[in-house]
Structure formats: structure tokens, C-alpha cells
GROMACS .gro file of N, CA, C and O in nm:
model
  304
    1UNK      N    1  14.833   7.619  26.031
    1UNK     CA    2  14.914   7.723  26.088
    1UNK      C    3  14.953   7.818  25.974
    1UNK      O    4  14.995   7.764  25.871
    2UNK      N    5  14.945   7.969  25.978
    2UNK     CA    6  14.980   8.046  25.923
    2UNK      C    7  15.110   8.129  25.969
    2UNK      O    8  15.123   8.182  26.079
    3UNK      N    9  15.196   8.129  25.873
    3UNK     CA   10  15.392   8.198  25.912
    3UNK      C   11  15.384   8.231  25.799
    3UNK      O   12  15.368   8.158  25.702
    4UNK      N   13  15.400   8.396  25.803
    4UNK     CA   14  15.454   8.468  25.672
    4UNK      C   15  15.392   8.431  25.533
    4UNK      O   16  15.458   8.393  25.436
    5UNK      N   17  15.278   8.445  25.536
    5UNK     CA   18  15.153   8.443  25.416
    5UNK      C   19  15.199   8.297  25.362
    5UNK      O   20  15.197   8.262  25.244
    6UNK      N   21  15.242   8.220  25.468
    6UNK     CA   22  15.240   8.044  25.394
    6UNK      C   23  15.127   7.955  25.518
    6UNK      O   24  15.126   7.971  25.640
    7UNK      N   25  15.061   7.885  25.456
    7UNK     CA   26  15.002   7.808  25.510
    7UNK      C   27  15.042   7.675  25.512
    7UNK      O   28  15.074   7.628  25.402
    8UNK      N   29  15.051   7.579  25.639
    8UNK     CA   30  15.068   7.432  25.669
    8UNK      C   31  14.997   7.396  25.754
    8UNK      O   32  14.941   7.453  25.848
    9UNK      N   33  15.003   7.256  25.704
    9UNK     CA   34  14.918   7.151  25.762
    9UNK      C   35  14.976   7.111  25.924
    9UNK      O   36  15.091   7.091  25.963
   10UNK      N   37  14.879   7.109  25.980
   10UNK     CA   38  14.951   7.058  26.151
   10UNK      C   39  14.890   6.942  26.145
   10UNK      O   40  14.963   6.855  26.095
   11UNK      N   41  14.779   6.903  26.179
   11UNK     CA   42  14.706   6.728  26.191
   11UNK      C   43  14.568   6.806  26.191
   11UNK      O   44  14.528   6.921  26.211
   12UNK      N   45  14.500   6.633  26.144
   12UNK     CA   46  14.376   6.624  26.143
   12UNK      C   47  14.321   6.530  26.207
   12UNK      O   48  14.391   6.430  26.195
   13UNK      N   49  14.224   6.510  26.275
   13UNK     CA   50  14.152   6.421  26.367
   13UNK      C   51  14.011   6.352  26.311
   13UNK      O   52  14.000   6.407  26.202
   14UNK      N   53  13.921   6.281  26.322
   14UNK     CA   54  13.828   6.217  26.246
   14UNK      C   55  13.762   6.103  26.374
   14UNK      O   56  13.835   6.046  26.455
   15UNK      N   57  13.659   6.094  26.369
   15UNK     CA   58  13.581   5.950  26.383
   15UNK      C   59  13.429   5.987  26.358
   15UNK      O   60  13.360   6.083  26.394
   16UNK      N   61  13.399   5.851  26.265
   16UNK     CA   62  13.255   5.837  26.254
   16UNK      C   63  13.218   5.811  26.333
   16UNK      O   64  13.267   5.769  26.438
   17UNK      N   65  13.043   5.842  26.276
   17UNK     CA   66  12.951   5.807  26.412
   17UNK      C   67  12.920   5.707  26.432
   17UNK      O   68  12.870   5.698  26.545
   18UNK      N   69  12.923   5.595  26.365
   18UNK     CA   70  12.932   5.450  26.383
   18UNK      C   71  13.026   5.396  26.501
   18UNK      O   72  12.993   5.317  26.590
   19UNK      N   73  13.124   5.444  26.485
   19UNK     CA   74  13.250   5.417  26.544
   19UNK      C   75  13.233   5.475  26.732
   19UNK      O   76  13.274   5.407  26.826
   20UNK      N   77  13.163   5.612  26.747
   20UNK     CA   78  13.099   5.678  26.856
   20UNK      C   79  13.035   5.590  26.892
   20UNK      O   80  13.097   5.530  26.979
   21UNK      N   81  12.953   5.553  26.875
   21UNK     CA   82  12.763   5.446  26.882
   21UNK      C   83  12.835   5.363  26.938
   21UNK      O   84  12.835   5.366  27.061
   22UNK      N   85  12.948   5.233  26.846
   22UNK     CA   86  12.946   5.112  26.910
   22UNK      C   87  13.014   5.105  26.995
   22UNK      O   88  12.988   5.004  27.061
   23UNK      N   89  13.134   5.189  27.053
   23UNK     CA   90  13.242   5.215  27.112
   23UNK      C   91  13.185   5.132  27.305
   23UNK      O   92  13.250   5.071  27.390
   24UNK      N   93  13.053   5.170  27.299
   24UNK     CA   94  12.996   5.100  27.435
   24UNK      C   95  12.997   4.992  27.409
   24UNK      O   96  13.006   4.934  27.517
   25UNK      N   97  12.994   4.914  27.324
   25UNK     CA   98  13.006   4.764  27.352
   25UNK      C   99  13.143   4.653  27.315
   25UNK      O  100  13.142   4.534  27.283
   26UNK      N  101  13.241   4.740  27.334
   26UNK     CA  102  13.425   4.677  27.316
   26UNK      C  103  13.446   4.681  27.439
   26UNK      O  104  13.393   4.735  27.536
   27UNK      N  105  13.541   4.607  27.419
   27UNK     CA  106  13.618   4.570  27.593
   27UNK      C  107  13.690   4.713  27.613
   27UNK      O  108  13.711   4.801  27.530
   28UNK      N  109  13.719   4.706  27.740
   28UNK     CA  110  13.790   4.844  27.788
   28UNK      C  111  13.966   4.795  27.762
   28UNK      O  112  14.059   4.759  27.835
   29UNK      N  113  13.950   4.811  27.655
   29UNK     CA  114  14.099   4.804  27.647
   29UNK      C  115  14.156   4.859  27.453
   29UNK      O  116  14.138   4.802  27.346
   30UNK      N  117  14.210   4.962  27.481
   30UNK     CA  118  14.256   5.021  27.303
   30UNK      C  119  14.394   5.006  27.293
   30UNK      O  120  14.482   4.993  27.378
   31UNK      N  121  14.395   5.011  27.142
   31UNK     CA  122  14.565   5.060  27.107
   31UNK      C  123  14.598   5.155  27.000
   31UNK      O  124  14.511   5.162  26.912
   32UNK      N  125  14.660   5.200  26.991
   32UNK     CA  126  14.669   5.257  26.884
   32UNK      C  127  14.783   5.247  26.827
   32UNK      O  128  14.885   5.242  26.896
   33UNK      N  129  14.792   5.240  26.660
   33UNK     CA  130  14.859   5.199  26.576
   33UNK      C  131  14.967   5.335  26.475
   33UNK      O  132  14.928   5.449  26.503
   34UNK      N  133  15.018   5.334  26.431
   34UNK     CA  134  15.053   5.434  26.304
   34UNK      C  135  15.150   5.376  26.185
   34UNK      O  136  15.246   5.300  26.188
   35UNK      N  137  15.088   5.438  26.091
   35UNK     CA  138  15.140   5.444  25.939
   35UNK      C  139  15.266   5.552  25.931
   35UNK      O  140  15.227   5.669  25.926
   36UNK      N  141  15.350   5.542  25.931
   36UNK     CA  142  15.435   5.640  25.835
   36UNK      C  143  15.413   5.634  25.662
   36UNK      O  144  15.427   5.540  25.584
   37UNK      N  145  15.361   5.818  25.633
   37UNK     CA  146  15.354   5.798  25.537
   37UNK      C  147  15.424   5.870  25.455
   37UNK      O  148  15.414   5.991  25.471
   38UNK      N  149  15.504   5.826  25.358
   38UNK     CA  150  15.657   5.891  25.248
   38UNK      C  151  15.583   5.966  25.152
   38UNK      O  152  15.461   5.964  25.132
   39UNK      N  153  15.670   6.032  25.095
   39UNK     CA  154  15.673   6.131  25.001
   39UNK      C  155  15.646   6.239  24.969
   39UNK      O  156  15.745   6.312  24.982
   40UNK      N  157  15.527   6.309  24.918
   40UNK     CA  158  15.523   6.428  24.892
   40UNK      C  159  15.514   6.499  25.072
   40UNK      O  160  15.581   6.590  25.121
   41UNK      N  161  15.374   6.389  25.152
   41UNK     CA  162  15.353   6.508  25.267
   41UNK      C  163  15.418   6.375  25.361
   41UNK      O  164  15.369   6.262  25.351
   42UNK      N  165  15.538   6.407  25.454
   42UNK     CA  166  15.593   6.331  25.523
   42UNK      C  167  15.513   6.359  25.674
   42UNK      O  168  15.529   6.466  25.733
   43UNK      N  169  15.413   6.237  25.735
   43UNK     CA  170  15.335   6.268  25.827
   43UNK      C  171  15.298   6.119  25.877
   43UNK      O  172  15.329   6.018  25.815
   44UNK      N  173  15.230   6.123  25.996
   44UNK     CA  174  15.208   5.997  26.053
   44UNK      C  175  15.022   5.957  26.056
   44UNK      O  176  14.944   6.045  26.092
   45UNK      N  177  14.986   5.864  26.027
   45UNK     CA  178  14.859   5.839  26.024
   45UNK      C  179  14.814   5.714  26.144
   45UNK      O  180  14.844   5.594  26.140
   46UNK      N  181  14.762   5.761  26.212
   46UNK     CA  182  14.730   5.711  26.330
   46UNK      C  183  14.554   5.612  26.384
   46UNK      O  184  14.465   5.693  26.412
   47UNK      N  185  14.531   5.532  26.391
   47UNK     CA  186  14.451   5.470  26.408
   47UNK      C  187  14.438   5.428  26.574
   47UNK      O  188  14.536   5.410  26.646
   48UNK      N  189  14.296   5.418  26.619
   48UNK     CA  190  14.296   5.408  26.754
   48UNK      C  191  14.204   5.288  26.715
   48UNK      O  192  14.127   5.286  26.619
   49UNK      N  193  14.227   5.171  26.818
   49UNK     CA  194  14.110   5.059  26.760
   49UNK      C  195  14.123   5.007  26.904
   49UNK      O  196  14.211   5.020  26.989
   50UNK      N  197  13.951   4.914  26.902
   50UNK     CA  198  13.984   4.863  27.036
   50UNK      C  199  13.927   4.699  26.999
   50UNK      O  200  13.976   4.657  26.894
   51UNK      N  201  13.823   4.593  27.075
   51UNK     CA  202  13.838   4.474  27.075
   51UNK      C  203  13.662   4.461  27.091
   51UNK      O  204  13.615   4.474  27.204
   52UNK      N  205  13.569   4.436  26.975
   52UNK     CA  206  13.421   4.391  27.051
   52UNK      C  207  13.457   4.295  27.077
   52UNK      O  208  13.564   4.233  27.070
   53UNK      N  209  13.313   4.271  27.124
   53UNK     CA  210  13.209   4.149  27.146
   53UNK      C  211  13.287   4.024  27.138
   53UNK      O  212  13.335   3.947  27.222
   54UNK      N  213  13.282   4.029  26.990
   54UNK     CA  214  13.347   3.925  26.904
   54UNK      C  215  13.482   3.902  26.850
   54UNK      O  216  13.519   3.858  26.741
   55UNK      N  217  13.556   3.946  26.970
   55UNK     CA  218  13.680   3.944  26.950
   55UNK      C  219  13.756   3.996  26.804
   55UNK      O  220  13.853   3.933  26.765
   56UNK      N  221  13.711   4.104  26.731
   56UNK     CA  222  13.746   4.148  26.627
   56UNK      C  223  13.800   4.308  26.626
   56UNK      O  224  13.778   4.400  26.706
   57UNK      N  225  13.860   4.305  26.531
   57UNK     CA  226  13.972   4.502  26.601
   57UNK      C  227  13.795   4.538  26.516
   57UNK      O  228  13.724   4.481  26.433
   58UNK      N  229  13.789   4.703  26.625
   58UNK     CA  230  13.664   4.795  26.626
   58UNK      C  231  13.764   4.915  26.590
   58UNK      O  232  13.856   4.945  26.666
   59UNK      N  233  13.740   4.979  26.471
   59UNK     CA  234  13.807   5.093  26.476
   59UNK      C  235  13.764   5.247  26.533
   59UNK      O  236  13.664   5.297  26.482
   60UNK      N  237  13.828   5.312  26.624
   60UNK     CA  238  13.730   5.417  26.686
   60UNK      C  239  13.751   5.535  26.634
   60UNK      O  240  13.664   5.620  26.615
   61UNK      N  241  13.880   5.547  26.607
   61UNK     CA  242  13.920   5.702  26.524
   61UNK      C  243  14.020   5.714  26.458
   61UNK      O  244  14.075   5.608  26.427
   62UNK      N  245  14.064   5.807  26.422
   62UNK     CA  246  14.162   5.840  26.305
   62UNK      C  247  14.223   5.935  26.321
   62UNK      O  248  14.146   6.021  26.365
   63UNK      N  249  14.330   5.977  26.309
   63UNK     CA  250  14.440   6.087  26.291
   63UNK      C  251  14.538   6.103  26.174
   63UNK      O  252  14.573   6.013  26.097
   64UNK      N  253  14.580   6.235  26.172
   64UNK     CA  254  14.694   6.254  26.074
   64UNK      C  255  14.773   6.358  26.119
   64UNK      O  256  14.728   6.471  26.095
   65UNK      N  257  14.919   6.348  26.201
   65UNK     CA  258  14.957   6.416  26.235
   65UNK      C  259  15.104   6.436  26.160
   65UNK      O  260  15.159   6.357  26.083
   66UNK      N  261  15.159   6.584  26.214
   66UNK     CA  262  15.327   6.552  26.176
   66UNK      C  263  15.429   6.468  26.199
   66UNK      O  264  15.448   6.475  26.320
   67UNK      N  265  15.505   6.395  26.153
   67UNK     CA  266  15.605   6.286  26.176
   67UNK      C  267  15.689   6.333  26.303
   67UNK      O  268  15.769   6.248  26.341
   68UNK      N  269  15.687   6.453  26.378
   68UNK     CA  270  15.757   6.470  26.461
   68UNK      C  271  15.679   6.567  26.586
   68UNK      O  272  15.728   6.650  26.663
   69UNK      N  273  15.546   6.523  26.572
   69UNK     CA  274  15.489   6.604  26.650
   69UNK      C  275  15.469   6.492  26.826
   69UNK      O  276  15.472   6.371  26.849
   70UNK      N  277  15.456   6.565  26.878
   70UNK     CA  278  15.437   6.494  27.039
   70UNK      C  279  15.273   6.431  27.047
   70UNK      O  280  15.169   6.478  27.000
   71UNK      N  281  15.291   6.336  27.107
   71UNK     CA  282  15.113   6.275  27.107
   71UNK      C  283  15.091   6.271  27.225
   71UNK      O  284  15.173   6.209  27.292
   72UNK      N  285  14.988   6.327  27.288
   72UNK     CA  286  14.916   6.354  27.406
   72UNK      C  287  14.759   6.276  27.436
   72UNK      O  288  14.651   6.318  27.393
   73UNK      N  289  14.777   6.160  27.516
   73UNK     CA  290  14.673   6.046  27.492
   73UNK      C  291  14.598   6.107  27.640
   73UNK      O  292  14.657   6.124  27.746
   74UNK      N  293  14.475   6.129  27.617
   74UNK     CA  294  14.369   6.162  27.717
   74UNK      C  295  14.281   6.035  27.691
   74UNK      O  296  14.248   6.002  27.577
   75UNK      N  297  14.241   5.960  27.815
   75UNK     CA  298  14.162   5.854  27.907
   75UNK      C  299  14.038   5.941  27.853
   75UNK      O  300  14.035   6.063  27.843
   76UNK      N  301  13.946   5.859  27.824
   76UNK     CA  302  13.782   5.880  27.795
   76UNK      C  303  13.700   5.757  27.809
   76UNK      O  304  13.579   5.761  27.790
   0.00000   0.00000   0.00000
């Protein structure tokens, strides 16, 4: 976001393609987790993971948002 010739960070979003690919073979069921992270950039880091095969956490994606921003979860 740009305000008055300053630039900030809003969030960033991420998933590999590994993570795309295997995503068909986990149970239908996710959660997602978050980090608060201190100091210089005060922000939340967010992990979405769900459950293969083999009963082991599958991680599907990644986030980094503001510590006070609203999270809006869309079904896929």
C-alpha cells in the first residue's frame, strides 16, 4: 500500500507446487495455525496444513499478514 510517498507491507501469500500436486491425496479436513511474530515487523505468519495418507501434517500454504488484519477463509 502506498500513503503519502511511504510504502507498507499489507500480507503475502505463498504455496508450492508440491504442496498444489499432493493436496488430492489428504483427508478433507485442514487447519490452520499462526505464529506471532515480535519485533522489528509486528505481523502474523500463518500456515494452512491438512492430514495425508499417512496420518502426518501436509503443509498446503503460507501467509504473512498484519497482526490486526481480518482473515477471510474461502472453501476450495
Amino acid at each position: 500500500m502506498v500513503d503519502d510517498n511511504k510504502t507498507t507491507f499489507e500480507r503475502a501469500f505463498w504455496a508450492f507446487t508440491a504442496s498444489i500436486d499432493g493436496f488430492q491425496y489428504c483427508r478433507p479436513l485442514f487447519s490452520i495455525g499462526n505464529i506471532h511474530l515480535y519485533g522489528k515487523y509486528k505481523a502474523k505468519f500463518l500456515v494452512t496444513i491438512a492430514c495425508d495418507v499417512n496420518n502426518e501434517f501436509y503443509p498446503l500454504c503460507f501467509a504473512i499478514v498484519k497482526k490486526r488484519q481480518t482473515i477471510i477463509i474461502v472453501g476450495f
